[in-house]
């Protein structure tokens, strides 16, 4: 198939483009480069032995998207493009609703005009909010707790309504847990701009000497070691989940929701110690106050993805840390030249 990937130069996007190229698909990647570098796709091309087509465009620009669909008609779309920093989303909510929600509406309108009705959407486990205990199951009532999460929830609603409006739509909503790690080559990985919000990129920058120490947000939760537990998923497993969902959509119409996670909780301190093992050196840390909005325990019930897609995670926390570290140490400044 020819697949159009929005947000194709980003962290999860670039790993998914590589998986698709390796699976024999052709890829047109669209990105506005607001938080990523085209260098990721250049390296994806090296790893795959052939290139994706790259178009610099913004998903809120319908005319630009129309031109991409006319020049490179895709059979399906994987939609990653969007803003994703939880804290920032409370400071500039309009930017989040415009880019994520309006951008998706533009993309869907263009898809409809061009008769493309297969889409895999990058949602988030954050839509589960705090109303249910772990493990999270797709049929639970959702309720996100911040503007970023609400954009994901609203897009899920829009896609559900679209799917209900016509039997021609094939829609997958993928709820990711905590993606970490990097391609085992160490050539592509996560390259956060500024101070990382997420745990593993922060640990990696401490390990490489860019930051002094990790602040562990909260050591007094009701969990085995007092720190929060998360369901970490290797980004290559996640990329393969997208390919599996796409295959499923080829002969299933309707709207489908799948958790993409491992089904296991790993605590912040367990993750830190696993990363120390990969590095072979201690990583300085300090227990700090809790971060507002954090839930103590958060992991997936991934059984629906296994039953429907035959997909499950295969890469361990150790592999996530080793691969993330290989990327970080060989690219201490990410895609920027050192
Ligand atoms: C966060 C977002 C979630 C988003 C996901 C993407 C919040 C509240 N949630 O999830 O919406 O979909 O990222 O991956 O931001 N931690 C530290 N020190 C740090 C950074 C994190 O102790 O410097 C702890 C956090 O308190 C948390 C755990 O590590 O307990 C994981 O944090 P993070 O990587 O930010 O992911 P989530 O909060 O689970």
Short mmCIF file of C-alpha atoms and ligand atoms in Angstrom, two decimals:
data_model
loop_
_atom_site.label_atom_id
_atom_site.label_comp_id
_atom_site.label_asym_id
_atom_site.label_seq_id
_atom_site.Cartn_x
_atom_site.Cartn_y
_atom_site.Cartn_z
CA UNK A 1 0.00 0.00 0.00
CA UNK A 2 0.94 3.64 -0.23
CA UNK A 3 0.47 5.08 3.24
CA UNK A 4 0.42 8.72 4.19
CA UNK A 5 1.94 9.30 7.63
CA UNK A 6 1.30 12.65 9.32
CA UNK A 7 3.91 13.55 11.92
CA UNK A 8 6.24 11.19 10.06
CA UNK A 9 9.50 12.81 11.19
CA UNK A 10 8.65 12.61 14.91
CA UNK A 11 9.63 9.97 17.44
CA UNK A 12 6.88 7.38 16.98
CA UNK A 13 6.22 8.51 13.39
CA UNK A 14 9.79 7.87 12.21
CA UNK A 15 9.92 4.39 13.79
CA UNK A 16 6.57 3.56 12.19
CA UNK A 17 7.72 4.80 8.77
CA UNK A 18 10.70 2.44 9.07
CA UNK A 19 8.45 -0.51 9.99
CA UNK A 20 6.18 0.27 7.02
CA UNK A 21 9.08 0.54 4.56
CA UNK A 22 10.49 -2.75 5.88
CA UNK A 23 7.02 -4.27 5.39
CA UNK A 24 7.12 -3.35 1.69
CA UNK A 25 4.79 -0.34 1.83
CA UNK A 26 5.44 3.00 0.17
CA UNK A 27 5.28 5.96 2.53
CA UNK A 28 4.53 9.64 2.09
CA UNK A 29 5.48 11.45 5.30
CA UNK A 30 3.96 14.84 6.04
CA UNK A 31 5.25 17.02 8.88
CA UNK A 32 5.48 20.73 9.65
CA UNK A 33 8.82 20.15 11.45
CA UNK A 34 7.61 22.18 14.45
CA UNK A 35 9.11 19.66 16.87
CA UNK A 36 11.19 17.32 14.72
CA UNK A 37 13.96 17.12 12.16
CA UNK A 38 13.92 15.74 8.60
CA UNK A 39 17.22 14.07 9.53
CA UNK A 40 15.16 11.29 11.18
CA UNK A 41 13.68 10.31 7.81
CA UNK A 42 17.05 10.50 6.08
CA UNK A 43 18.30 7.93 8.58
CA UNK A 44 15.13 5.85 8.22
CA UNK A 45 15.90 5.72 4.48
CA UNK A 46 19.44 4.48 5.22
CA UNK A 47 18.14 1.78 7.56
CA UNK A 48 15.39 0.64 5.18
CA UNK A 49 17.51 0.82 2.03
CA UNK A 50 14.90 3.06 0.39
CA UNK A 51 13.33 6.40 1.16
CA UNK A 52 9.93 7.64 2.18
CA UNK A 53 8.70 10.68 0.26
CA UNK A 54 8.75 13.71 2.54
CA UNK A 55 6.48 16.76 2.21
CA UNK A 56 6.80 19.68 4.63
CA UNK A 57 3.21 20.70 5.30
CA UNK A 58 0.90 21.53 8.17
CA UNK A 59 -2.22 19.42 8.72
CA UNK A 60 -4.27 22.54 9.41
CA UNK A 61 -3.53 23.67 5.81
CA UNK A 62 -6.21 21.88 3.75
CA UNK A 63 -4.93 23.23 0.44
CA UNK A 64 -1.47 21.85 1.13
CA UNK A 65 -2.95 18.48 2.13
CA UNK A 66 -5.13 18.43 -1.00
CA UNK A 67 -2.00 18.88 -3.09
CA UNK A 68 -0.24 16.00 -1.30
CA UNK A 69 -3.24 13.67 -1.78
CA UNK A 70 -3.46 14.65 -5.47
CA UNK A 71 0.23 14.10 -6.14
CA UNK A 72 0.68 10.93 -4.04
CA UNK A 73 -2.76 9.29 -3.65
CA UNK A 74 -2.58 7.12 -0.50
CA UNK A 75 -4.69 4.06 0.31
CA UNK A 76 -4.54 4.70 4.05
CA UNK A 77 -3.42 7.29 6.57
CA UNK A 78 -1.60 6.94 9.90
CA UNK A 79 -2.15 10.16 11.83
CA UNK A 80 0.46 11.14 14.43
CA UNK A 81 0.80 14.90 13.87
CA UNK A 82 -0.12 16.95 16.92
CA UNK A 83 1.09 18.81 19.97
CA UNK A 84 1.80 16.54 22.91
CA UNK A 85 3.08 18.29 26.03
CA UNK A 86 0.59 17.95 28.87
CA UNK A 87 1.80 20.97 30.90
CA UNK A 88 1.98 23.24 27.86
CA UNK A 89 -1.57 22.25 26.87
CA UNK A 90 -2.96 23.99 29.97
CA UNK A 91 -0.98 27.16 29.17
CA UNK A 92 -1.95 27.38 25.47
CA UNK A 93 -5.13 25.31 25.09
CA UNK A 94 -6.24 27.04 21.88
CA UNK A 95 -3.06 25.96 20.13
CA UNK A 96 -3.76 22.40 21.24
CA UNK A 97 -7.40 22.39 20.11
CA UNK A 98 -6.53 24.10 16.83
CA UNK A 99 -3.59 21.91 15.87
CA UNK A 100 -4.89 18.60 17.16
CA UNK A 101 -8.66 18.82 16.71
CA UNK A 102 -9.03 21.27 13.81
CA UNK A 103 -5.95 19.74 12.14
CA UNK A 104 -7.59 16.31 12.30
CA UNK A 105 -10.86 17.67 10.90
CA UNK A 106 -8.93 19.18 7.97
CA UNK A 107 -7.16 15.90 7.36
CA UNK A 108 -10.45 13.96 7.45
CA UNK A 109 -12.15 16.40 5.07
CA UNK A 110 -9.30 16.00 2.62
CA UNK A 111 -9.41 12.21 2.99
CA UNK A 112 -13.14 12.23 2.24
CA UNK A 113 -12.64 14.42 -0.85
CA UNK A 114 -10.05 12.00 -2.16
CA UNK A 115 -12.02 8.86 -1.27
CA UNK A 116 -9.48 7.65 1.31
CA UNK A 117 -11.34 6.08 4.25
CA UNK A 118 -8.79 4.07 6.22
CA UNK A 119 -7.13 5.78 9.16
CA UNK A 120 -5.07 4.71 12.15
CA UNK A 121 -5.11 7.41 14.83
CA UNK A 122 -2.48 8.03 17.46
CA UNK A 123 -4.55 8.32 20.62
CA UNK A 124 -3.29 7.99 24.17
CA UNK A 125 -4.00 6.03 27.31
CA UNK A 126 -4.28 9.43 28.93
CA UNK A 127 -7.96 9.39 27.78
CA UNK A 128 -8.73 6.93 30.61
CA UNK A 129 -8.15 9.67 33.18
CA UNK A 130 -8.61 8.85 36.84
CA UNK A 131 -12.05 7.25 36.85
CA UNK A 132 -10.99 3.62 36.61
CA UNK A 133 -8.45 1.37 38.30
CA UNK A 134 -5.67 -0.30 36.29
CA UNK A 135 -5.60 -2.33 34.16
CA UNK A 136 -7.43 -0.24 31.59
CA UNK A 137 -9.83 -1.92 29.20
CA UNK A 138 -11.06 -0.33 25.98
CA UNK A 139 -14.73 -0.47 26.96
CA UNK A 140 -14.21 1.65 30.11
CA UNK A 141 -15.74 5.09 30.21
CA UNK A 142 -13.07 7.65 29.37
CA UNK A 143 -12.44 11.14 30.74
CA UNK A 144 -9.15 12.93 30.16
CA UNK A 145 -7.81 15.30 32.82
CA UNK A 146 -6.04 18.02 30.81
CA UNK A 147 -6.45 19.86 27.47
CA UNK A 148 -3.93 17.61 25.68
CA UNK A 149 -5.84 14.51 26.76
CA UNK A 150 -9.16 16.13 25.88
CA UNK A 151 -7.94 16.78 22.32
CA UNK A 152 -7.28 13.03 21.99
CA UNK A 153 -10.70 12.25 23.45
CA UNK A 154 -12.45 14.71 21.15
CA UNK A 155 -10.68 13.30 18.10
CA UNK A 156 -11.75 9.80 19.17
CA UNK A 157 -15.36 11.11 19.34
CA UNK A 158 -15.10 12.73 15.90
CA UNK A 159 -13.71 9.55 14.38
CA UNK A 160 -16.41 7.46 16.09
CA UNK A 161 -19.14 9.71 14.67
CA UNK A 162 -17.54 9.55 11.25
CA UNK A 163 -17.37 5.77 11.41
CA UNK A 164 -21.05 5.65 12.40
CA UNK A 165 -21.98 7.96 9.51
CA UNK A 166 -20.92 5.59 6.75
CA UNK A 167 -19.90 1.92 6.51
CA UNK A 168 -17.09 2.95 4.19
CA UNK A 169 -14.81 4.10 7.01
CA UNK A 170 -12.16 1.82 8.51
CA UNK A 171 -10.87 3.48 11.70
CA UNK A 172 -8.41 2.36 14.38
CA UNK A 173 -7.95 4.34 17.59
CA UNK A 174 -4.70 3.25 19.23
CA UNK A 175 -4.29 4.14 22.88
CA UNK A 176 -0.60 4.17 23.67
CA UNK A 177 0.79 3.69 27.13
CA UNK A 178 4.35 5.02 27.74
CA UNK A 179 6.50 4.72 24.61
CA UNK A 180 10.25 4.56 25.26
CA UNK A 181 13.37 3.09 23.69
CA UNK A 182 14.76 3.53 20.21
CA UNK A 183 15.56 1.52 17.12
CA UNK A 184 18.31 -0.99 18.10
CA UNK A 185 20.66 0.56 15.51
CA UNK A 186 20.89 3.69 17.68
CA UNK A 187 20.34 5.79 14.52
CA UNK A 188 16.83 7.06 15.31
CA UNK A 189 15.21 7.87 18.65
CA UNK A 190 13.40 10.47 20.70
CA UNK A 191 14.80 13.99 20.45
CA UNK A 192 12.87 16.23 22.85
CA UNK A 193 13.34 19.97 22.50
CA UNK A 194 14.18 21.76 25.75
CA UNK A 195 13.74 20.10 29.12
CA UNK A 196 12.19 16.64 28.66
CA UNK A 197 8.75 16.21 30.27
CA UNK A 198 8.87 12.44 30.20
CA UNK A 199 10.78 10.13 32.48
CA UNK A 200 13.07 8.11 30.23
CA UNK A 201 14.30 11.00 28.03
CA UNK A 202 15.11 12.85 31.25
CA UNK A 203 17.01 9.88 32.72
CA UNK A 204 18.91 9.52 29.42
CA UNK A 205 19.95 13.19 29.47
CA UNK A 206 21.20 12.85 33.07
CA UNK A 207 23.15 9.73 32.06
CA UNK A 208 24.80 11.55 29.15
CA UNK A 209 25.69 14.56 31.31
CA UNK A 210 23.22 17.10 29.90
CA UNK A 211 21.37 17.34 33.25
CA UNK A 212 22.54 17.03 36.84
CA UNK A 213 20.03 14.62 38.37
CA UNK A 214 16.59 13.10 38.03
CA UNK A 215 13.86 14.43 40.25
CA UNK A 216 11.60 11.49 41.13
CA UNK A 217 8.16 13.01 41.49
CA UNK A 218 6.73 11.42 44.63
CA UNK A 219 8.15 8.64 46.80
CA UNK A 220 5.13 8.11 49.03
CA UNK A 221 2.51 6.63 46.71
CA UNK A 222 0.69 3.46 47.73
CA UNK A 223 2.79 1.32 45.44
CA UNK A 224 5.41 -1.33 46.30
CA UNK A 225 8.36 1.12 46.31
CA UNK A 226 6.38 4.36 46.78
CA UNK A 227 6.95 5.61 43.21
CA UNK A 228 4.42 5.61 40.37
CA UNK A 229 4.02 2.61 38.09
CA UNK A 230 3.69 2.91 34.33
CA UNK A 231 3.30 0.58 31.37
CA UNK A 232 6.40 1.23 29.27
CA UNK A 233 6.30 0.04 25.67
CA UNK A 234 9.27 -0.20 23.30
CA UNK A 235 8.75 2.16 20.37
CA UNK A 236 9.50 -0.63 17.87
CA UNK A 237 6.73 -2.78 19.40
CA UNK A 238 4.49 0.27 19.15
CA UNK A 239 5.41 0.82 15.49
CA UNK A 240 4.59 -2.83 14.77
CA UNK A 241 1.21 -2.34 16.47
CA UNK A 242 0.41 0.30 13.85
CA UNK A 243 1.31 -2.04 11.01
CA UNK A 244 -0.88 -4.75 12.57
CA UNK A 245 -3.82 -2.34 12.91
CA UNK A 246 -3.44 -1.28 9.30
CA UNK A 247 -3.51 -4.90 8.14
CA UNK A 248 -6.68 -5.47 10.19
CA UNK A 249 -8.37 -2.42 8.65
CA UNK A 250 -7.76 -3.77 5.16
CA UNK A 251 -10.71 -6.10 5.58
CA UNK A 252 -12.62 -4.71 8.55
CA UNK A 253 -14.84 -1.65 8.30
CA UNK A 254 -15.95 0.24 11.41
CA UNK A 255 -14.31 1.88 14.42
CA UNK A 256 -11.89 -0.13 16.58
CA UNK A 257 -10.12 0.79 19.81
CA UNK A 258 -6.99 -0.96 21.01
CA UNK A 259 -4.67 -0.41 23.93
CA UNK A 260 -1.03 -0.70 22.94
CA UNK A 261 0.86 -1.56 26.09
CA UNK A 262 2.63 -4.49 27.71
CA UNK A 263 0.12 -5.13 30.49
CA UNK A 264 2.84 -4.74 33.13
CA UNK A 265 3.55 -1.91 35.55
CA UNK A 266 7.15 -0.80 36.13
CA UNK A 267 7.90 1.79 38.80
CA UNK A 268 9.88 4.97 38.28
CA UNK A 269 12.70 3.62 40.47
CA UNK A 270 12.69 0.25 38.69
CA UNK A 271 13.04 2.10 35.39
CA UNK A 272 15.87 4.21 36.77
CA UNK A 273 17.72 1.11 38.00
CA UNK A 274 17.19 -0.68 34.66
CA UNK A 275 18.66 2.35 32.90
CA UNK A 276 21.65 2.39 35.29
CA UNK A 277 22.26 -1.25 34.37
CA UNK A 278 22.24 -0.39 30.65
CA UNK A 279 24.64 2.51 31.23
CA UNK A 280 26.83 0.60 33.69
CA UNK A 281 26.98 3.54 36.11
CA UNK A 282 24.81 5.09 38.80
CA UNK A 283 22.43 7.90 37.79
CA UNK A 284 21.97 10.65 40.41
CA UNK A 285 18.42 11.21 41.61
CA UNK A 286 16.45 12.80 44.40
CA UNK A 287 12.93 12.13 45.66
CA UNK A 288 10.92 15.30 45.01
CA UNK A 289 7.29 16.31 45.67
CA UNK A 290 4.53 14.68 43.65
CA UNK A 291 3.73 16.16 40.21
CA UNK A 292 0.14 17.39 39.91
CA UNK A 293 -2.10 15.15 37.84
CA UNK A 294 0.00 11.97 38.15
CA UNK A 295 -1.80 8.70 38.86
CA UNK A 296 -0.07 6.11 41.07
CA UNK A 297 -0.60 3.09 38.85
CA UNK A 298 -1.38 2.99 35.16
CA UNK A 299 -1.16 0.00 32.85
CA UNK A 300 -2.99 -1.65 30.00
CA UNK A 301 -5.07 -4.70 29.56
CA UNK A 302 -3.61 -5.47 26.11
CA UNK A 303 -5.69 -8.60 25.47
CA UNK A 304 -7.93 -7.06 22.78
CA UNK A 305 -4.94 -6.21 20.56
CA UNK A 306 -3.66 -9.75 20.98
CA UNK A 307 -7.04 -11.32 20.16
CA UNK A 308 -7.86 -9.09 17.17
CA UNK A 309 -4.46 -8.20 15.74
CA UNK A 310 -2.28 -11.05 16.96
CA UNK A 311 -0.04 -8.32 18.35
CA UNK A 312 1.66 -8.13 21.71
CA UNK A 313 4.84 -6.54 23.00
CA UNK A 314 8.00 -8.64 22.79
CA UNK A 315 10.70 -6.23 24.00
CA UNK A 316 11.65 -6.07 27.68
CA UNK A 317 12.32 -3.07 29.92
CA UNK A 318 16.03 -4.02 29.69
CA UNK A 319 15.90 -3.80 25.88
CA UNK A 320 14.07 -0.45 26.10
CA UNK A 321 16.85 0.96 28.27
CA UNK A 322 19.71 -0.52 26.25
CA UNK A 323 18.26 0.75 22.97
CA UNK A 324 17.38 4.16 24.38
CA UNK A 325 20.90 4.47 25.79
CA UNK A 326 22.56 3.42 22.52
CA UNK A 327 20.65 6.20 20.74
CA UNK A 328 21.37 8.81 23.45
CA UNK A 329 25.08 8.12 23.80
CA UNK A 330 25.75 8.10 20.06
CA UNK A 331 23.54 11.20 19.56
CA UNK A 332 24.00 13.22 22.77
CA UNK A 333 22.33 16.27 21.20
CA UNK A 334 19.71 14.27 19.30
CA UNK A 335 19.62 15.09 15.59
CA UNK A 336 21.54 18.35 16.06
CA UNK A 337 25.18 18.12 15.03
CA UNK A 338 27.39 18.11 18.17
C1 LIG B 1 2.71 11.54 30.23
C2 LIG B 1 1.45 12.33 30.09
C3 LIG B 1 0.51 11.56 29.20
C4 LIG B 1 1.17 11.31 27.86
C5 LIG B 1 2.46 10.54 28.08
C6 LIG B 1 3.23 10.35 26.80
C7 LIG B 1 1.27 13.59 32.20
C8 LIG B 1 0.49 13.78 33.46
N1 LIG B 1 0.87 12.57 31.41
O1 LIG B 1 2.40 10.32 30.88
O2 LIG B 1 -0.66 12.30 29.02
O3 LIG B 1 0.32 10.57 27.03
O4 LIG B 1 3.29 11.27 28.98
O5 LIG B 1 4.26 9.44 27.03
O6 LIG B 1 2.20 14.32 31.91
N2 LIG B 1 8.65 11.32 36.37
C9 LIG B 1 9.61 11.66 37.32
N3 LIG B 1 10.55 12.59 36.98
C10 LIG B 1 10.60 13.19 35.74
C11 LIG B 1 9.62 12.82 34.78
C12 LIG B 1 8.66 11.89 35.15
O7 LIG B 1 9.60 11.16 38.45
O8 LIG B 1 11.47 14.03 35.51
C13 LIG B 1 7.64 10.30 36.74
C14 LIG B 1 6.22 10.87 36.67
O9 LIG B 1 5.87 11.47 37.88
C15 LIG B 1 5.42 9.59 36.37
C16 LIG B 1 6.40 8.72 35.56
O10 LIG B 1 7.69 9.25 35.82
O11 LIG B 1 5.12 8.94 37.56
C17 LIG B 1 6.13 8.76 34.07
O12 LIG B 1 6.05 10.12 33.67
P1 LIG B 1 5.99 10.57 32.14
O13 LIG B 1 7.11 9.95 31.39
O14 LIG B 1 5.86 12.05 32.10
O15 LIG B 1 4.68 9.86 31.61
P2 LIG B 1 3.17 9.94 32.15
O16 LIG B 1 3.00 10.96 33.18
O17 LIG B 1 2.77 8.54 32.51
#
